[in-house]
mmCIF file of C-alpha atoms in Angstrom:
data_model
loop_
_atom_site.group_PDB
_atom_site.id
_atom_site.type_symbol
_atom_site.label_atom_id
_atom_site.label_comp_id
_atom_site.label_asym_id
_atom_site.label_seq_id
_atom_site.Cartn_x
_atom_site.Cartn_y
_atom_site.Cartn_z
ATOM 1 C CA MET A 1 10.161 -27.600 -9.081
ATOM 2 C CA VAL A 2 11.221 -27.998 -5.526
ATOM 3 C CA SER A 3 7.841 -27.389 -4.222
ATOM 4 C CA GLY A 4 5.552 -30.392 -3.449
ATOM 5 C CA ALA A 5 2.922 -28.874 -5.872
ATOM 6 C CA ASN A 6 5.380 -29.052 -8.790
ATOM 7 C CA TYR A 7 5.813 -32.716 -9.313
ATOM 8 C CA SER A 8 7.872 -32.655 -12.417
ATOM 9 C CA TYR A 9 11.069 -31.523 -10.566
ATOM 10 C CA PHE A 10 13.031 -34.564 -10.593
ATOM 11 C CA GLN A 11 12.321 -35.680 -14.135
ATOM 12 C CA ASN A 12 15.863 -35.021 -15.291
ATOM 13 C CA ASP A 13 18.774 -37.135 -15.809
ATOM 14 C CA THR A 14 19.247 -38.969 -12.416
ATOM 15 C CA ASP A 15 22.542 -40.421 -13.304
ATOM 16 C CA TYR A 16 23.782 -36.939 -13.527
ATOM 17 C CA MET A 17 22.447 -36.203 -9.989
ATOM 18 C CA GLU A 18 24.179 -39.210 -8.712
ATOM 19 C CA LYS A 19 27.537 -37.601 -9.698
ATOM 20 C CA ARG A 20 26.800 -34.710 -7.463
ATOM 21 C CA SER A 21 26.595 -34.585 -3.670
ATOM 22 C CA PHE A 22 23.202 -35.276 -2.304
ATOM 23 C CA SER A 23 22.581 -31.569 -2.034
ATOM 24 C CA LEU A 24 20.912 -30.141 -5.168
ATOM 25 C CA PHE A 25 22.602 -26.799 -4.881
ATOM 26 C CA ASP A 26 25.986 -25.059 -3.507
ATOM 27 C CA ILE A 27 26.080 -23.736 0.030
ATOM 28 C CA HIS A 28 26.182 -20.094 -1.141
ATOM 29 C CA VAL A 29 22.789 -20.784 -2.812
ATOM 30 C CA LEU A 30 21.217 -22.747 -0.422
ATOM 31 C CA VAL A 31 21.756 -20.333 2.815
ATOM 32 C CA PRO A 32 20.039 -17.281 1.152
ATOM 33 C CA VAL A 33 17.250 -19.414 -0.392
ATOM 34 C CA THR A 34 16.604 -20.918 3.091
ATOM 35 C CA ILE A 35 16.924 -17.358 4.817
ATOM 36 C CA ILE A 36 14.138 -16.047 2.569
ATOM 37 C CA SER A 37 12.065 -19.084 2.625
ATOM 38 C CA ILE A 38 11.956 -18.786 6.477
ATOM 39 C CA ILE A 39 10.994 -15.190 6.268
ATOM 40 C CA LEU A 40 8.186 -15.902 3.759
ATOM 41 C CA PHE A 41 7.132 -18.828 6.081
ATOM 42 C CA PHE A 42 6.489 -16.529 9.233
ATOM 43 C CA LEU A 43 5.116 -13.779 7.049
ATOM 44 C CA GLY A 44 2.728 -16.044 5.379
ATOM 45 C CA ILE A 45 1.627 -17.947 8.536
ATOM 46 C CA THR A 46 1.309 -14.763 10.607
ATOM 47 C CA GLY A 47 -0.252 -12.468 7.858
ATOM 48 C CA ASN A 48 -3.076 -14.945 6.891
ATOM 49 C CA LEU A 49 -3.861 -15.962 10.377
ATOM 50 C CA LEU A 50 -4.244 -12.269 11.127
ATOM 51 C CA THR A 51 -6.334 -11.754 8.064
ATOM 52 C CA ILE A 52 -8.785 -14.680 9.087
ATOM 53 C CA LEU A 53 -8.826 -13.109 12.833
ATOM 54 C CA ILE A 54 -9.829 -9.701 11.308
ATOM 55 C CA PHE A 55 -12.558 -11.101 9.126
ATOM 56 C CA LYS A 56 -14.041 -13.128 11.954
ATOM 57 C CA ARG A 57 -13.609 -10.536 14.765
ATOM 58 C CA TYR A 58 -15.240 -7.444 13.370
ATOM 59 C CA LYS A 59 -18.950 -7.576 12.088
ATOM 60 C CA GLU A 60 -18.222 -4.864 9.555
ATOM 61 C CA MET A 61 -15.602 -7.056 7.867
ATOM 62 C CA ARG A 62 -17.897 -10.138 7.604
ATOM 63 C CA THR A 63 -18.887 -9.570 4.040
ATOM 64 C CA THR A 64 -19.262 -12.218 1.071
ATOM 65 C CA VAL A 65 -15.987 -10.970 -0.409
ATOM 66 C CA ASN A 66 -14.203 -11.395 2.926
ATOM 67 C CA MET A 67 -15.464 -14.782 3.244
ATOM 68 C CA TYR A 68 -13.729 -15.947 0.149
ATOM 69 C CA LEU A 69 -10.578 -14.225 1.086
ATOM 70 C CA SER A 70 -10.640 -15.844 4.555
ATOM 71 C CA SER A 71 -10.948 -19.221 2.929
ATOM 72 C CA MET A 72 -8.070 -18.358 0.531
ATOM 73 C CA ALA A 73 -5.932 -17.305 3.575
ATOM 74 C CA LEU A 74 -6.743 -20.683 5.247
ATOM 75 C CA SER A 75 -5.467 -22.351 1.790
ATOM 76 C CA ASP A 76 -2.349 -20.175 1.812
ATOM 77 C CA ILE A 77 -1.520 -21.340 5.583
ATOM 78 C CA LEU A 78 -1.878 -24.934 4.539
ATOM 79 C CA ILE A 79 0.479 -24.523 1.644
ATOM 80 C CA PHE A 80 3.189 -23.465 3.936
ATOM 81 C CA LEU A 81 3.154 -26.876 5.569
ATOM 82 C CA GLY A 82 4.953 -28.324 2.729
ATOM 83 C CA LEU A 83 7.884 -25.640 3.004
ATOM 84 C CA PRO A 84 9.980 -27.574 5.642
ATOM 85 C CA SER A 85 9.941 -30.658 3.487
ATOM 86 C CA ASP A 86 10.974 -28.558 0.380
ATOM 87 C CA LEU A 87 13.880 -27.122 2.318
ATOM 88 C CA TYR A 88 15.048 -30.481 3.404
ATOM 89 C CA ARG A 89 14.891 -31.688 -0.063
ATOM 90 C CA ILE A 90 16.920 -28.944 -1.545
ATOM 91 C CA TRP A 91 19.452 -29.448 1.075
ATOM 92 C CA LYS A 92 19.503 -33.359 0.881
ATOM 93 C CA TYR A 93 17.331 -34.723 -1.763
ATOM 94 C CA LYS A 94 17.863 -38.276 -0.325
ATOM 95 C CA PRO A 95 17.546 -40.185 1.615
ATOM 96 C CA TYR A 96 14.128 -38.896 2.468
ATOM 97 C CA ILE A 97 13.510 -39.728 6.070
ATOM 98 C CA PHE A 98 9.886 -38.616 6.740
ATOM 99 C CA GLY A 99 8.079 -41.608 5.123
ATOM 100 C CA ASP A 100 5.898 -42.705 2.267
ATOM 101 C CA PHE A 101 2.803 -41.177 3.785
ATOM 102 C CA LEU A 102 4.106 -37.641 4.398
ATOM 103 C CA CYS A 103 5.536 -37.513 0.948
ATOM 104 C CA LYS A 104 2.457 -38.320 -0.702
ATOM 105 C CA PHE A 105 0.398 -36.341 1.677
ATOM 106 C CA LEU A 106 2.439 -33.067 1.148
ATOM 107 C CA PHE A 107 2.314 -33.431 -2.739
ATOM 108 C CA TYR A 108 -1.413 -33.854 -2.363
ATOM 109 C CA LEU A 109 -1.871 -31.000 0.089
ATOM 110 C CA SER A 110 -0.026 -28.566 -2.093
ATOM 111 C CA GLU A 111 -1.784 -29.593 -5.293
ATOM 112 C CA THR A 112 -5.301 -29.127 -3.391
ATOM 113 C CA CYS A 113 -4.435 -25.749 -2.147
ATOM 114 C CA THR A 114 -3.240 -24.597 -5.518
ATOM 115 C CA TYR A 115 -6.706 -25.739 -7.019
ATOM 116 C CA CYS A 116 -8.607 -24.143 -4.193
ATOM 117 C CA THR A 117 -6.902 -20.928 -4.523
ATOM 118 C CA ILE A 118 -7.571 -20.742 -8.247
ATOM 119 C CA LEU A 119 -11.154 -21.849 -7.675
ATOM 120 C CA HIS A 120 -11.740 -19.035 -5.196
ATOM 121 C CA ILE A 121 -10.246 -16.207 -6.962
ATOM 122 C CA MET A 122 -12.431 -17.538 -10.089
ATOM 123 C CA THR A 123 -15.516 -17.702 -8.065
ATOM 124 C CA LEU A 124 -14.929 -14.354 -6.287
ATOM 125 C CA SER A 125 -14.331 -12.721 -9.686
ATOM 126 C CA VAL A 126 -17.708 -14.143 -10.952
ATOM 127 C CA GLU A 127 -19.563 -12.880 -8.135
ATOM 128 C CA ARG A 128 -18.130 -9.244 -8.577
ATOM 129 C CA TYR A 129 -19.114 -9.401 -12.167
ATOM 130 C CA PHE A 130 -22.698 -10.005 -11.284
ATOM 131 C CA ALA A 131 -22.768 -7.773 -8.526
ATOM 132 C CA ILE A 132 -21.556 -4.835 -10.765
ATOM 133 C CA CYS A 133 -23.275 -5.758 -14.129
ATOM 134 C CA PHE A 134 -26.325 -7.178 -12.459
ATOM 135 C CA PRO A 135 -26.689 -5.579 -9.150
ATOM 136 C CA LEU A 136 -30.556 -6.107 -8.536
ATOM 137 C CA LYS A 137 -30.098 -9.835 -9.041
ATOM 138 C CA ALA A 138 -27.093 -10.122 -7.442
ATOM 139 C CA LYS A 139 -28.368 -8.629 -4.183
ATOM 140 C CA ALA A 140 -31.101 -11.175 -4.107
ATOM 141 C CA THR A 141 -28.996 -14.173 -4.931
ATOM 142 C CA ILE A 142 -25.508 -13.568 -3.289
ATOM 143 C CA THR A 143 -26.246 -14.281 0.400
ATOM 144 C CA LYS A 144 -23.841 -15.338 3.152
ATOM 145 C CA GLY A 145 -25.419 -18.546 3.407
ATOM 146 C CA ARG A 146 -25.138 -19.507 -0.124
ATOM 147 C CA VAL A 147 -21.593 -18.252 -0.245
ATOM 148 C CA LYS A 148 -20.561 -20.657 2.610
ATOM 149 C CA GLY A 149 -22.164 -23.358 0.529
ATOM 150 C CA VAL A 150 -19.951 -22.314 -2.496
ATOM 151 C CA ILE A 151 -16.899 -22.300 -0.567
ATOM 152 C CA LEU A 152 -17.511 -25.819 0.940
ATOM 153 C CA SER A 153 -18.147 -27.048 -2.595
ATOM 154 C CA LEU A 154 -15.012 -25.394 -3.905
ATOM 155 C CA TRP A 155 -12.952 -27.102 -1.126
ATOM 156 C CA VAL A 156 -14.634 -30.502 -1.868
ATOM 157 C CA TRP A 157 -13.954 -30.261 -5.678
ATOM 158 C CA ALA A 158 -10.272 -29.316 -5.058
ATOM 159 C CA LEU A 159 -9.697 -32.189 -2.692
ATOM 160 C CA LEU A 160 -11.420 -34.657 -5.445
ATOM 161 C CA THR A 161 -9.509 -33.307 -8.438
ATOM 162 C CA ALA A 162 -6.266 -33.548 -6.578
ATOM 163 C CA GLY A 163 -6.882 -37.073 -5.737
ATOM 164 C CA PRO A 164 -4.799 -38.740 -8.531
ATOM 165 C CA VAL A 165 -1.642 -36.936 -6.933
ATOM 166 C CA LEU A 166 -1.850 -39.729 -4.304
ATOM 167 C CA PHE A 167 -1.107 -42.407 -6.709
ATOM 168 C CA LEU A 168 1.865 -40.605 -8.674
ATOM 169 C CA PHE A 169 4.338 -40.226 -5.745
ATOM 170 C CA GLY A 170 5.986 -41.910 -2.974
ATOM 171 C CA VAL A 171 9.233 -42.888 -1.583
ATOM 172 C CA GLU A 172 11.375 -45.167 -3.921
ATOM 173 C CA ARG A 173 14.853 -46.026 -4.116
ATOM 174 C CA ARG A 174 16.550 -45.298 -7.406
ATOM 175 C CA ASN A 175 19.558 -46.855 -9.692
ATOM 176 C CA GLY A 176 19.594 -50.055 -7.765
ATOM 177 C CA SER A 177 21.584 -48.320 -4.678
ATOM 178 C CA LEU A 178 21.164 -49.422 -1.217
ATOM 179 C CA PRO A 179 17.769 -48.614 0.281
ATOM 180 C CA ASP A 180 19.097 -46.510 3.063
ATOM 181 C CA GLU A 181 20.947 -44.418 0.633
ATOM 182 C CA ALA A 182 18.567 -43.918 -2.348
ATOM 183 C CA LYS A 183 15.113 -43.314 -0.795
ATOM 184 C CA GLU A 184 13.686 -40.315 -2.531
ATOM 185 C CA CYS A 185 10.252 -38.578 -2.079
ATOM 186 C CA ASN A 186 9.444 -38.216 -5.901
ATOM 187 C CA TYR A 187 7.327 -39.442 -8.666
ATOM 188 C CA ILE A 188 6.655 -43.073 -8.879
ATOM 189 C CA GLU A 189 8.556 -44.560 -11.878
ATOM 190 C CA HIS A 190 5.448 -46.551 -12.980
ATOM 191 C CA SER A 191 3.429 -43.219 -13.295
ATOM 192 C CA ALA A 192 6.160 -41.783 -15.568
ATOM 193 C CA ARG A 193 6.465 -44.976 -17.765
ATOM 194 C CA THR A 194 2.824 -45.063 -18.120
ATOM 195 C CA GLY A 195 2.496 -41.346 -19.204
ATOM 196 C CA LEU A 196 0.125 -40.817 -16.206
ATOM 197 C CA LEU A 197 2.557 -38.265 -14.674
ATOM 198 C CA GLU A 198 2.563 -36.243 -17.841
ATOM 199 C CA LYS A 199 -1.448 -36.204 -18.215
ATOM 200 C CA MET A 200 -1.750 -35.049 -14.717
ATOM 201 C CA THR A 201 0.954 -32.289 -15.353
ATOM 202 C CA TRP A 202 -1.130 -31.017 -18.345
ATOM 203 C CA VAL A 203 -4.292 -31.298 -16.453
ATOM 204 C CA SER A 204 -2.983 -29.232 -13.549
ATOM 205 C CA THR A 205 -1.584 -26.438 -15.943
ATOM 206 C CA ILE A 206 -4.750 -26.157 -17.860
ATOM 207 C CA TYR A 207 -6.405 -25.677 -14.426
ATOM 208 C CA PHE A 208 -4.331 -22.707 -14.044
ATOM 209 C CA PHE A 209 -4.453 -21.130 -17.765
ATOM 210 C CA ILE A 210 -8.046 -21.472 -18.516
ATOM 211 C CA PRO A 211 -9.099 -19.676 -15.302
ATOM 212 C CA VAL A 212 -6.759 -17.066 -16.099
ATOM 213 C CA LEU A 213 -8.236 -16.396 -19.350
ATOM 214 C CA CYS A 214 -11.526 -16.268 -17.957
ATOM 215 C CA LEU A 215 -10.355 -13.778 -15.275
ATOM 216 C CA THR A 216 -9.158 -11.527 -18.009
ATOM 217 C CA LEU A 217 -12.500 -11.427 -20.047
ATOM 218 C CA LEU A 218 -14.413 -10.865 -16.629
ATOM 219 C CA TYR A 219 -12.411 -7.977 -15.615
ATOM 220 C CA GLY A 220 -12.709 -6.548 -19.108
ATOM 221 C CA LEU A 221 -16.274 -6.788 -18.945
ATOM 222 C CA ILE A 222 -16.445 -5.305 -15.379
ATOM 223 C CA CYS A 223 -14.193 -2.449 -16.553
ATOM 224 C CA GLY A 224 -16.184 -1.864 -19.665
ATOM 225 C CA LYS A 225 -19.532 -1.728 -17.358
ATOM 226 C CA LEU A 226 -17.898 0.737 -15.095
ATOM 227 C CA TRP A 227 -16.671 2.928 -17.798
ATOM 228 C CA ARG A 228 -20.107 3.137 -19.593
ATOM 229 C CA THR A 229 -22.284 3.810 -16.401
ATOM 230 C CA ARG A 230 -19.976 6.597 -14.978
ATOM 231 C CA HIS A 231 -21.506 9.125 -17.530
ATOM 232 C CA ARG A 232 -24.867 7.961 -16.913
ATOM 233 C CA LEU A 233 -25.464 7.930 -13.156
ATOM 234 C CA ARG A 234 -25.573 11.104 -11.258
ATOM 235 C CA GLY A 235 -26.193 11.910 -7.603
ATOM 236 C CA LEU A 236 -24.593 11.045 -4.245
ATOM 237 C CA GLN A 237 -25.890 7.530 -4.165
ATOM 238 C CA ALA A 238 -24.393 6.668 -7.571
ATOM 239 C CA ALA A 239 -21.158 8.352 -6.900
ATOM 240 C CA GLY A 240 -20.777 6.210 -3.637
ATOM 241 C CA ARG A 241 -21.709 3.185 -5.490
ATOM 242 C CA GLU A 242 -19.327 3.761 -8.271
ATOM 243 C CA LYS A 243 -16.530 4.634 -5.869
ATOM 244 C CA TYR A 244 -17.174 1.416 -3.970
ATOM 245 C CA HIS A 245 -16.929 -0.752 -7.072
ATOM 246 C CA LYS A 246 -13.987 0.858 -8.360
ATOM 247 C CA GLN A 247 -12.395 0.033 -4.903
ATOM 248 C CA THR A 248 -13.443 -3.384 -4.710
ATOM 249 C CA VAL A 249 -12.340 -4.213 -8.470
ATOM 250 C CA LYS A 250 -8.930 -2.476 -7.947
ATOM 251 C CA MET A 251 -8.206 -4.650 -4.864
ATOM 252 C CA LEU A 252 -9.411 -7.817 -6.514
ATOM 253 C CA ALA A 253 -7.236 -7.059 -9.717
ATOM 254 C CA VAL A 254 -4.244 -6.417 -7.693
ATOM 255 C CA VAL A 255 -4.721 -9.699 -5.852
ATOM 256 C CA VAL A 256 -5.230 -11.637 -9.154
ATOM 257 C CA SER A 257 -2.290 -10.075 -10.905
ATOM 258 C CA ALA A 258 -0.009 -11.033 -7.960
ATOM 259 C CA PHE A 259 -1.427 -14.442 -7.932
ATOM 260 C CA VAL A 260 -0.747 -14.752 -11.724
ATOM 261 C CA LEU A 261 2.782 -13.313 -11.575
ATOM 262 C CA CYS A 262 3.822 -15.580 -8.674
ATOM 263 C CA TRP A 263 2.577 -18.908 -9.832
ATOM 264 C CA LEU A 264 3.106 -18.563 -13.525
ATOM 265 C CA PRO A 265 6.736 -19.665 -13.478
ATOM 266 C CA PHE A 266 5.594 -22.465 -11.459
ATOM 267 C CA HIS A 267 3.361 -23.703 -14.337
ATOM 268 C CA ILE A 268 5.692 -22.937 -17.065
ATOM 269 C CA GLY A 269 8.146 -25.021 -15.234
ATOM 270 C CA ARG A 270 5.512 -27.864 -15.283
ATOM 271 C CA ILE A 271 5.223 -27.680 -18.966
ATOM 272 C CA LEU A 272 9.007 -27.740 -19.546
ATOM 273 C CA PHE A 273 10.049 -30.379 -16.962
ATOM 274 C CA ALA A 274 7.311 -32.764 -18.108
ATOM 275 C CA GLN A 275 9.379 -33.654 -20.942
ATOM 276 C CA PRO A 276 11.291 -36.673 -21.213
ATOM 277 C CA GLN A 277 14.551 -34.948 -21.946
ATOM 278 C CA ILE A 278 15.612 -31.621 -20.348
ATOM 279 C CA ILE A 279 18.672 -29.695 -21.652
ATOM 280 C CA LEU A 280 20.712 -27.224 -19.670
ATOM 281 C CA TYR A 281 20.348 -29.205 -16.530
ATOM 282 C CA ASP A 282 21.762 -26.478 -14.188
ATOM 283 C CA ILE A 283 19.645 -23.750 -15.619
ATOM 284 C CA THR A 284 16.413 -25.480 -15.134
ATOM 285 C CA GLN A 285 17.339 -26.403 -11.412
ATOM 286 C CA TYR A 286 17.807 -22.812 -10.825
ATOM 287 C CA PHE A 287 14.605 -21.919 -12.650
ATOM 288 C CA ASN A 288 12.744 -24.322 -10.473
ATOM 289 C CA LEU A 289 14.337 -22.669 -7.060
ATOM 290 C CA ILE A 290 13.154 -19.224 -8.169
ATOM 291 C CA SER A 291 9.670 -20.783 -8.839
ATOM 292 C CA MET A 292 9.824 -22.186 -5.389
ATOM 293 C CA LEU A 293 10.183 -19.008 -3.810
ATOM 294 C CA LEU A 294 7.797 -17.107 -6.016
ATOM 295 C CA PHE A 295 5.208 -20.032 -5.175
ATOM 296 C CA TYR A 296 5.523 -19.260 -1.489
ATOM 297 C CA LEU A 297 5.767 -15.647 -2.055
ATOM 298 C CA GLY A 298 2.273 -15.911 -3.616
ATOM 299 C CA ALA A 299 1.014 -17.758 -0.636
ATOM 300 C CA SER A 300 2.204 -14.849 1.621
ATOM 301 C CA ILE A 301 1.627 -11.638 -0.255
ATOM 302 C CA ASN A 302 -2.098 -11.104 -0.054
ATOM 303 C CA PRO A 303 -2.162 -9.798 3.644
ATOM 304 C CA ILE A 304 0.316 -7.197 2.557
ATOM 305 C CA LEU A 305 -1.711 -6.182 -0.446
ATOM 306 C CA TYR A 306 -4.831 -5.732 1.761
ATOM 307 C CA ASN A 307 -2.721 -3.700 4.080
ATOM 308 C CA VAL A 308 -1.623 -1.262 1.375
ATOM 309 C CA MET A 309 -4.836 -0.717 -0.501
ATOM 310 C CA SER A 310 -7.382 -1.035 2.494
ATOM 311 C CA GLN A 311 -7.594 1.657 5.273
ATOM 312 C CA ARG A 312 -10.101 -0.515 7.085
ATOM 313 C CA TYR A 313 -7.844 -3.532 7.044
ATOM 314 C CA ARG A 314 -5.123 -1.471 8.341
ATOM 315 C CA ASP A 315 -6.811 0.036 11.281
ATOM 316 C CA ALA A 316 -8.335 -3.484 12.118
ATOM 317 C CA MET A 317 -4.768 -4.802 11.908
ATOM 318 C CA SER A 318 -3.549 -1.854 14.208
ATOM 319 C CA ASN A 319 -6.056 -2.714 16.782
ATOM 320 C CA ILE A 320 -5.328 -6.479 16.845
ATOM 321 C CA LEU A 321 -1.714 -5.836 17.170
ATOM 322 C CA SER A 322 -1.968 -3.461 19.906
ATOM 323 C CA CYS A 323 -4.400 -5.912 21.868
ATOM 324 C CA ARG A 324 -6.987 -3.230 22.202
ATOM 325 C CA ARG A 325 -10.328 -4.819 23.644
ATOM 326 C CA VAL A 326 -12.714 -1.819 23.719
ATOM 327 C CA TRP A 327 -15.334 -3.225 21.628
ATOM 328 C CA PRO A 328 -17.336 -5.948 23.546
ATOM 329 C CA VAL A 329 -19.700 -6.402 20.428
ATOM 330 C CA ARG A 330 -16.629 -6.966 18.170
ATOM 331 C CA THR A 331 -17.072 -4.009 15.915
ATOM 332 C CA LEU A 332 -14.659 -1.669 14.279
ATOM 333 C CA PRO A 333 -13.772 1.575 16.064
ATOM 334 C CA ARG A 334 -16.506 4.083 16.272
ATOM 335 C CA LYS A 335 -14.942 6.359 13.347
ATOM 336 C CA LEU A 336 -14.778 3.335 10.934
ATOM 337 C CA ALA A 337 -18.176 2.039 11.853
ATOM 338 C CA SER A 338 -19.463 5.353 11.243
ATOM 339 C CA SER A 339 -17.990 5.525 7.723
ATOM 340 C CA THR A 340 -19.047 2.146 7.000
ATOM 341 C CA ARG A 341 -22.681 3.001 7.869
ATOM 342 C CA SER A 342 -22.658 5.890 5.804
ATOM 343 C CA LEU A 343 -21.473 4.201 2.786
ATOM 344 C CA ARG A 344 -24.059 1.449 3.139
ATOM 345 C CA HIS A 345 -26.703 4.270 3.447
ATOM 346 C CA ARG A 346 -25.668 5.812 0.411
ATOM 347 C CA ASN A 347 -24.982 2.719 -1.813
ATOM 348 C CA GLY A 348 -28.140 0.694 -0.445
ATOM 349 C CA THR A 349 -25.820 -2.232 -0.256
ATOM 350 C CA GLN A 350 -23.283 -3.692 2.190
ATOM 351 C CA PRO A 351 -19.776 -2.855 1.605
ATOM 352 C CA GLN A 352 -17.432 -5.429 0.232
ATOM 353 C CA VAL A 353 -13.992 -4.183 0.472
ATOM 354 C CA PRO A 354 -11.949 -5.639 3.208
#
């Protein structure tokens, strides 16, 4: 894949590539892909920055769920730091002019953010499972202080587990060409010969598919719990709690579904292109190109989903974009704050939906 996170992209026949121009694709393909990528870049950076600002600015939005979503927004912003390099590589895959350090760092950063997003979604889903299935225990154990510690641990773990990527990639010249002509930001040939590249590819792919299986199980258990309790609970408090849980689960399920759909081709590509011989070269390259666009779409789509599914998020976004500054204590507008307090009173809990 072209994206820095999918490091099996160039494991195809290099001799065949030498017969082509230094651009991987024709101009009629490169132009629309570049336009789409630039649009995703600005949407992703702007949307995720506004998400962080909204969750930090308004006290009613500073919930444990939104703490995870803010951290995920930061991860998505960092992912877009690799987009300019990816665009350069599809326009001119060699020579790579940005140096060995930047080549290694962008691969590492993309892999770290990929792991970090997966870990955040997984942890957030586990938290919601406990909050719905074991509400009393969750109320006592899930605190903002502990969530901050968990988020920090997730980042540290992602940084550590992505570490081997630093030793798999670099700027090398291929096919005995002149140094200035053949410098490529690619896997190091030694890592491919020793099988280390293929092993890391499988580790990274398992990093995606096992959490997806666990998420499927968790949301099945959550839906089963909500289905069983909806006939037993009665009264205004029970109805309010049930409505709140359903809204939360619905929002998270949509976020998870979008994540899986956008990143699944990216991981399928890793399995296919880790093989030593790849047939149908042109088809696989276009598949990688589509996977790259979906990868960056996945990093930009969450703020759009929040706008579609959350009235409070839309109102907060509208107030920030209109530059209204009428809440010195940085709360939501009176109408929204009132409805939030009412929901908290009925549920006896802090609302979590962004």
